Amino acid sequence: MSQSVSDSPQHRIFAMLDVDGDGVVTHAEYLGRVGRVASAVGREALDPVVVAARAAHEAVFADMDGDHDGRVTFEEYRSWVGHDAFERSCRPALGSLFDIADVDGDGQLDRAEFTRLRTAAGNAEADAAAAFDDLDTDRDGLVDRDAYLMGIRDFVTTGTSPMAASYGAVGFVH
């Protein structure tokens, strides 16, 4: 395996999901996102919104884990990720994290809520702030669920999106 550094969207997201940096995303690492976001906003594990998010993330992990060994390698992730996978399983899972952070249920996050969501999901606070600024196109101090999900979808599928700031400039060595 040659050593090279890539800053592709897939590498940046995989590096964020691979919490311990060992080159694989485990079931615990992936599902841990739900617990971290819930904890960041004060929701209990048995809150129905958290339970729904956990189920959505279970479905994504099962979909990503091509060989069903409980570990997702970058190669599995790269062959899985794309528009179809996003619409099939990522949109519901990422939407469920948004719903956990949207404590008042109004379908929008203010800067503090957005920052809690993104930092709990593994982003640097400065990167989350930059993404919020880019997504808040009408400058009303709010980002709605659809804009958030479209921003992530565009980053995952095309590499260009206001959400790119949220993923920083992480390099991944493989």
PDB file of C-alpha atoms in Angstrom:
ATOM      1  CA  MET A   1       0.000   0.000   0.000  1.00  0.00           C
ATOM      2  CA  SER A   2       1.553   3.316  -1.007  1.00  0.00           C
ATOM      3  CA  GLN A   3       1.598   6.298   1.297  1.00  0.00           C
ATOM      4  CA  SER A   4      -0.307   9.246  -0.106  1.00  0.00           C
ATOM      5  CA  VAL A   5      -2.362  12.010   1.379  1.00  0.00           C
ATOM      6  CA  SER A   6      -5.785  12.855   0.049  1.00  0.00           C
ATOM      7  CA  ASP A   7      -8.139  15.644   0.965  1.00  0.00           C
ATOM      8  CA  SER A   8     -11.115  14.226  -0.945  1.00  0.00           C
ATOM      9  CA  PRO A   9     -14.548  14.530   0.659  1.00  0.00           C
ATOM     10  CA  GLN A  10     -14.590  10.772   1.195  1.00  0.00           C
ATOM     11  CA  HIS A  11     -11.251  10.837   3.023  1.00  0.00           C
ATOM     12  CA  ARG A  12     -12.270  13.828   5.119  1.00  0.00           C
ATOM     13  CA  ILE A  13     -15.525  12.231   6.231  1.00  0.00           C
ATOM     14  CA  PHE A  14     -13.951   8.827   6.812  1.00  0.00           C
ATOM     15  CA  ALA A  15     -11.216  10.431   8.943  1.00  0.00           C
ATOM     16  CA  MET A  16     -13.912  12.102  11.071  1.00  0.00           C
ATOM     17  CA  LEU A  17     -15.841   8.822  11.482  1.00  0.00           C
ATOM     18  CA  ASP A  18     -12.669   6.880  12.348  1.00  0.00           C
ATOM     19  CA  VAL A  19     -12.520   8.359  15.847  1.00  0.00           C
ATOM     20  CA  ASP A  20      -9.403   6.489  16.980  1.00  0.00           C
ATOM     21  CA  GLY A  21      -7.605   6.899  13.647  1.00  0.00           C
ATOM     22  CA  ASP A  22      -6.837   3.195  13.179  1.00  0.00           C
ATOM     23  CA  GLY A  23      -8.060   3.037   9.577  1.00  0.00           C
ATOM     24  CA  VAL A  24     -11.437   1.413  10.252  1.00  0.00           C
ATOM     25  CA  VAL A  25     -14.784   2.666  11.518  1.00  0.00           C
ATOM     26  CA  THR A  26     -16.186   0.282  14.094  1.00  0.00           C
ATOM     27  CA  HIS A  27     -19.814  -0.149  14.995  1.00  0.00           C
ATOM     28  CA  ALA A  28     -19.123   1.532  18.359  1.00  0.00           C
ATOM     29  CA  GLU A  29     -17.406   4.509  16.717  1.00  0.00           C
ATOM     30  CA  TYR A  30     -20.233   5.025  14.271  1.00  0.00           C
ATOM     31  CA  LEU A  31     -23.066   4.599  16.786  1.00  0.00           C
ATOM     32  CA  GLY A  32     -21.189   6.744  19.291  1.00  0.00           C
ATOM     33  CA  ARG A  33     -22.146   9.787  17.219  1.00  0.00           C
ATOM     34  CA  VAL A  34     -25.751   9.444  18.346  1.00  0.00           C
ATOM     35  CA  GLY A  35     -24.810   9.328  22.024  1.00  0.00           C
ATOM     36  CA  ARG A  36     -22.406  12.267  21.738  1.00  0.00           C
ATOM     37  CA  VAL A  37     -25.004  14.478  20.036  1.00  0.00           C
ATOM     38  CA  ALA A  38     -27.709  13.458  22.528  1.00  0.00           C
ATOM     39  CA  SER A  39     -25.399  14.163  25.446  1.00  0.00           C
ATOM     40  CA  ALA A  40     -24.363  17.528  23.996  1.00  0.00           C
ATOM     41  CA  VAL A  41     -27.975  18.726  24.007  1.00  0.00           C
ATOM     42  CA  GLY A  42     -29.101  16.976  27.189  1.00  0.00           C
ATOM     43  CA  ARG A  43     -31.317  14.284  25.687  1.00  0.00           C
ATOM     44  CA  GLU A  44     -31.584  10.931  27.452  1.00  0.00           C
ATOM     45  CA  ALA A  45     -30.753   7.643  25.707  1.00  0.00           C
ATOM     46  CA  LEU A  46     -34.402   6.547  25.813  1.00  0.00           C
ATOM     47  CA  ASP A  47     -35.772   9.791  24.361  1.00  0.00           C
ATOM     48  CA  PRO A  48     -37.804   8.684  21.290  1.00  0.00           C
ATOM     49  CA  VAL A  49     -35.793  11.007  19.023  1.00  0.00           C
ATOM     50  CA  VAL A  50     -32.533   9.403  20.225  1.00  0.00           C
ATOM     51  CA  VAL A  51     -33.944   5.886  19.838  1.00  0.00           C
ATOM     52  CA  ALA A  52     -35.006   6.722  16.254  1.00  0.00           C
ATOM     53  CA  ALA A  53     -31.554   8.157  15.519  1.00  0.00           C
ATOM     54  CA  ARG A  54     -29.862   5.035  16.845  1.00  0.00           C
ATOM     55  CA  ALA A  55     -32.035   2.860  14.569  1.00  0.00           C
ATOM     56  CA  ALA A  56     -31.225   5.063  11.554  1.00  0.00           C
ATOM     57  CA  HIS A  57     -27.495   4.824  12.314  1.00  0.00           C
ATOM     58  CA  GLU A  58     -27.710   1.045  12.725  1.00  0.00           C
ATOM     59  CA  ALA A  59     -29.172   0.877   9.218  1.00  0.00           C
ATOM     60  CA  VAL A  60     -26.370   3.042   7.789  1.00  0.00           C
ATOM     61  CA  PHE A  61     -23.664   0.974   9.441  1.00  0.00           C
ATOM     62  CA  ALA A  62     -25.190  -2.269   8.156  1.00  0.00           C
ATOM     63  CA  ASP A  63     -25.370  -0.724   4.678  1.00  0.00           C
ATOM     64  CA  MET A  64     -21.731   0.501   4.769  1.00  0.00           C
ATOM     65  CA  ASP A  65     -20.235  -2.692   6.193  1.00  0.00           C
ATOM     66  CA  GLY A  66     -19.990  -4.573   2.901  1.00  0.00           C
ATOM     67  CA  ASP A  67     -18.438  -7.743   4.324  1.00  0.00           C
ATOM     68  CA  HIS A  68     -20.501  -7.610   7.553  1.00  0.00           C
ATOM     69  CA  ASP A  69     -17.483  -7.991   9.841  1.00  0.00           C
ATOM     70  CA  GLY A  70     -18.453  -5.092  12.143  1.00  0.00           C
ATOM     71  CA  ARG A  71     -15.723  -2.837  10.718  1.00  0.00           C
ATOM     72  CA  VAL A  72     -15.854  -0.445   7.781  1.00  0.00           C
ATOM     73  CA  THR A  73     -12.586   0.086   5.936  1.00  0.00           C
ATOM     74  CA  PHE A  74     -11.976   3.100   3.739  1.00  0.00           C
ATOM     75  CA  GLU A  75     -12.323   0.860   0.682  1.00  0.00           C
ATOM     76  CA  GLU A  76     -15.766  -0.298   1.861  1.00  0.00           C
ATOM     77  CA  TYR A  77     -16.767   3.279   2.605  1.00  0.00           C
ATOM     78  CA  ARG A  78     -15.499   4.559  -0.771  1.00  0.00           C
ATOM     79  CA  SER A  79     -17.361   1.872  -2.717  1.00  0.00           C
ATOM     80  CA  TRP A  80     -20.546   2.525  -0.712  1.00  0.00           C
ATOM     81  CA  VAL A  81     -20.696   6.325  -0.548  1.00  0.00           C
ATOM     82  CA  GLY A  82     -22.501   8.362  -3.186  1.00  0.00           C
ATOM     83  CA  HIS A  83     -25.848   9.837  -4.125  1.00  0.00           C
ATOM     84  CA  ASP A  84     -27.831   6.590  -3.847  1.00  0.00           C
ATOM     85  CA  ALA A  85     -26.352   5.694  -0.448  1.00  0.00           C
ATOM     86  CA  PHE A  86     -26.944   9.226   0.767  1.00  0.00           C
ATOM     87  CA  GLU A  87     -30.605   9.206  -0.200  1.00  0.00           C
ATOM     88  CA  ARG A  88     -31.154   5.615   0.930  1.00  0.00           C
ATOM     89  CA  SER A  89     -29.587   5.742   4.370  1.00  0.00           C
ATOM     90  CA  CYS A  90     -27.491   8.834   5.135  1.00  0.00           C
ATOM     91  CA  ARG A  91     -30.306  11.368   4.769  1.00  0.00           C
ATOM     92  CA  PRO A  92     -32.451   9.671   7.454  1.00  0.00           C
ATOM     93  CA  ALA A  93     -29.469   9.186   9.787  1.00  0.00           C
ATOM     94  CA  LEU A  94     -28.097  12.720   9.410  1.00  0.00           C
ATOM     95  CA  GLY A  95     -31.613  14.119   9.653  1.00  0.00           C
ATOM     96  CA  SER A  96     -32.054  12.213  12.899  1.00  0.00           C
ATOM     97  CA  LEU A  97     -28.932  13.881  14.352  1.00  0.00           C
ATOM     98  CA  PHE A  98     -30.362  17.247  13.319  1.00  0.00           C
ATOM     99  CA  ASP A  99     -33.613  16.295  15.070  1.00  0.00           C
ATOM    100  CA  ILE A 100     -31.755  15.446  18.284  1.00  0.00           C
ATOM    101  CA  ALA A 101     -30.072  18.863  18.225  1.00  0.00           C
ATOM    102  CA  ASP A 102     -33.351  20.637  17.364  1.00  0.00           C
ATOM    103  CA  VAL A 103     -34.590  20.504  20.939  1.00  0.00           C
ATOM    104  CA  ASP A 104     -37.533  22.857  20.352  1.00  0.00           C
ATOM    105  CA  GLY A 105     -38.590  20.931  17.229  1.00  0.00           C
ATOM    106  CA  ASP A 106     -38.925  23.976  14.972  1.00  0.00           C
ATOM    107  CA  GLY A 107     -36.920  22.470  12.096  1.00  0.00           C
ATOM    108  CA  GLN A 108     -34.129  25.008  12.481  1.00  0.00           C
ATOM    109  CA  LEU A 109     -30.879  25.283  14.414  1.00  0.00           C
ATOM    110  CA  ASP A 110     -29.393  28.496  15.692  1.00  0.00           C
ATOM    111  CA  ARG A 111     -25.615  28.941  15.798  1.00  0.00           C
ATOM    112  CA  ALA A 112     -25.229  27.410  19.278  1.00  0.00           C
ATOM    113  CA  GLU A 113     -27.388  24.364  18.440  1.00  0.00           C
ATOM    114  CA  PHE A 114     -25.605  23.859  15.113  1.00  0.00           C
ATOM    115  CA  THR A 115     -22.190  24.131  16.746  1.00  0.00           C
ATOM    116  CA  ARG A 116     -23.150  21.609  19.467  1.00  0.00           C
ATOM    117  CA  LEU A 117     -24.367  19.197  16.790  1.00  0.00           C
ATOM    118  CA  ARG A 118     -21.294  19.486  14.587  1.00  0.00           C
ATOM    119  CA  THR A 119     -18.714  19.407  17.398  1.00  0.00           C
ATOM    120  CA  ALA A 120     -20.420  16.384  18.982  1.00  0.00           C
ATOM    121  CA  ALA A 121     -20.317  14.742  15.542  1.00  0.00           C
ATOM    122  CA  GLY A 122     -16.559  15.284  15.398  1.00  0.00           C
ATOM    123  CA  ASN A 123     -15.933  18.675  13.808  1.00  0.00           C
ATOM    124  CA  ALA A 124     -13.780  21.470  15.180  1.00  0.00           C
ATOM    125  CA  GLU A 125     -15.774  24.383  16.591  1.00  0.00           C
ATOM    126  CA  ALA A 126     -14.209  26.873  14.149  1.00  0.00           C
ATOM    127  CA  ASP A 127     -15.089  24.591  11.218  1.00  0.00           C
ATOM    128  CA  ALA A 128     -18.680  24.280  12.459  1.00  0.00           C
ATOM    129  CA  ALA A 129     -18.931  28.065  12.759  1.00  0.00           C
ATOM    130  CA  ALA A 130     -17.679  28.526   9.194  1.00  0.00           C
ATOM    131  CA  ALA A 131     -20.188  25.965   7.893  1.00  0.00           C
ATOM    132  CA  PHE A 132     -23.013  27.700   9.777  1.00  0.00           C
ATOM    133  CA  ASP A 133     -22.059  31.058   8.250  1.00  0.00           C
ATOM    134  CA  ASP A 134     -22.043  29.529   4.764  1.00  0.00           C
ATOM    135  CA  LEU A 135     -25.368  27.711   5.223  1.00  0.00           C
ATOM    136  CA  ASP A 136     -27.171  30.702   6.762  1.00  0.00           C
ATOM    137  CA  THR A 137     -27.614  32.330   3.353  1.00  0.00           C
ATOM    138  CA  ASP A 138     -30.424  34.677   4.414  1.00  0.00           C
ATOM    139  CA  ARG A 139     -28.495  35.741   7.537  1.00  0.00           C
ATOM    140  CA  ASP A 140     -31.431  35.153   9.877  1.00  0.00           C
ATOM    141  CA  GLY A 141     -29.244  33.297  12.381  1.00  0.00           C
ATOM    142  CA  LEU A 142     -30.848  29.927  11.582  1.00  0.00           C
ATOM    143  CA  VAL A 143     -30.110  26.891   9.412  1.00  0.00           C
ATOM    144  CA  ASP A 144     -33.056  24.722   8.459  1.00  0.00           C
ATOM    145  CA  ARG A 145     -33.038  20.949   8.189  1.00  0.00           C
ATOM    146  CA  ASP A 146     -33.298  20.843   4.388  1.00  0.00           C
ATOM    147  CA  ALA A 147     -30.397  23.273   3.853  1.00  0.00           C
ATOM    148  CA  TYR A 148     -28.293  21.270   6.313  1.00  0.00           C
ATOM    149  CA  LEU A 149     -28.988  17.945   4.601  1.00  0.00           C
ATOM    150  CA  MET A 150     -28.518  19.376   1.101  1.00  0.00           C
ATOM    151  CA  GLY A 151     -25.196  20.852   2.199  1.00  0.00           C
ATOM    152  CA  ILE A 152     -23.937  17.488   3.423  1.00  0.00           C
ATOM    153  CA  ARG A 153     -25.312  15.668   0.364  1.00  0.00           C
ATOM    154  CA  ASP A 154     -23.554  18.096  -1.970  1.00  0.00           C
ATOM    155  CA  PHE A 155     -20.263  17.685  -0.116  1.00  0.00           C
ATOM    156  CA  VAL A 156     -20.504  13.885  -0.103  1.00  0.00           C
ATOM    157  CA  THR A 157     -21.538  13.585  -3.746  1.00  0.00           C
ATOM    158  CA  THR A 158     -19.722  16.493  -5.455  1.00  0.00           C
ATOM    159  CA  GLY A 159     -17.115  17.726  -2.969  1.00  0.00           C
ATOM    160  CA  THR A 160     -18.429  21.270  -3.134  1.00  0.00           C
ATOM    161  CA  SER A 161     -20.748  22.635  -0.512  1.00  0.00           C
ATOM    162  CA  PRO A 162     -20.950  25.104   2.341  1.00  0.00           C
ATOM    163  CA  MET A 163     -20.606  22.027   4.567  1.00  0.00           C
ATOM    164  CA  ALA A 164     -17.048  21.504   3.294  1.00  0.00           C
ATOM    165  CA  ALA A 165     -15.912  23.959   5.976  1.00  0.00           C
ATOM    166  CA  SER A 166     -17.379  21.682   8.616  1.00  0.00           C
ATOM    167  CA  TYR A 167     -14.988  18.896   7.680  1.00  0.00           C
ATOM    168  CA  GLY A 168     -11.839  21.006   7.908  1.00  0.00           C
ATOM    169  CA  ALA A 169      -8.748  20.160   5.891  1.00  0.00           C
ATOM    170  CA  VAL A 170      -8.211  16.665   7.251  1.00  0.00           C
ATOM    171  CA  GLY A 171      -5.672  14.634   5.336  1.00  0.00           C
ATOM    172  CA  PHE A 172      -5.931  10.856   5.338  1.00  0.00           C
ATOM    173  CA  VAL A 173      -2.922   8.649   4.855  1.00  0.00           C
ATOM    174  CA  HIS A 174      -3.533   5.300   3.182  1.00  0.00           C
TER     175      HIS A 174
END
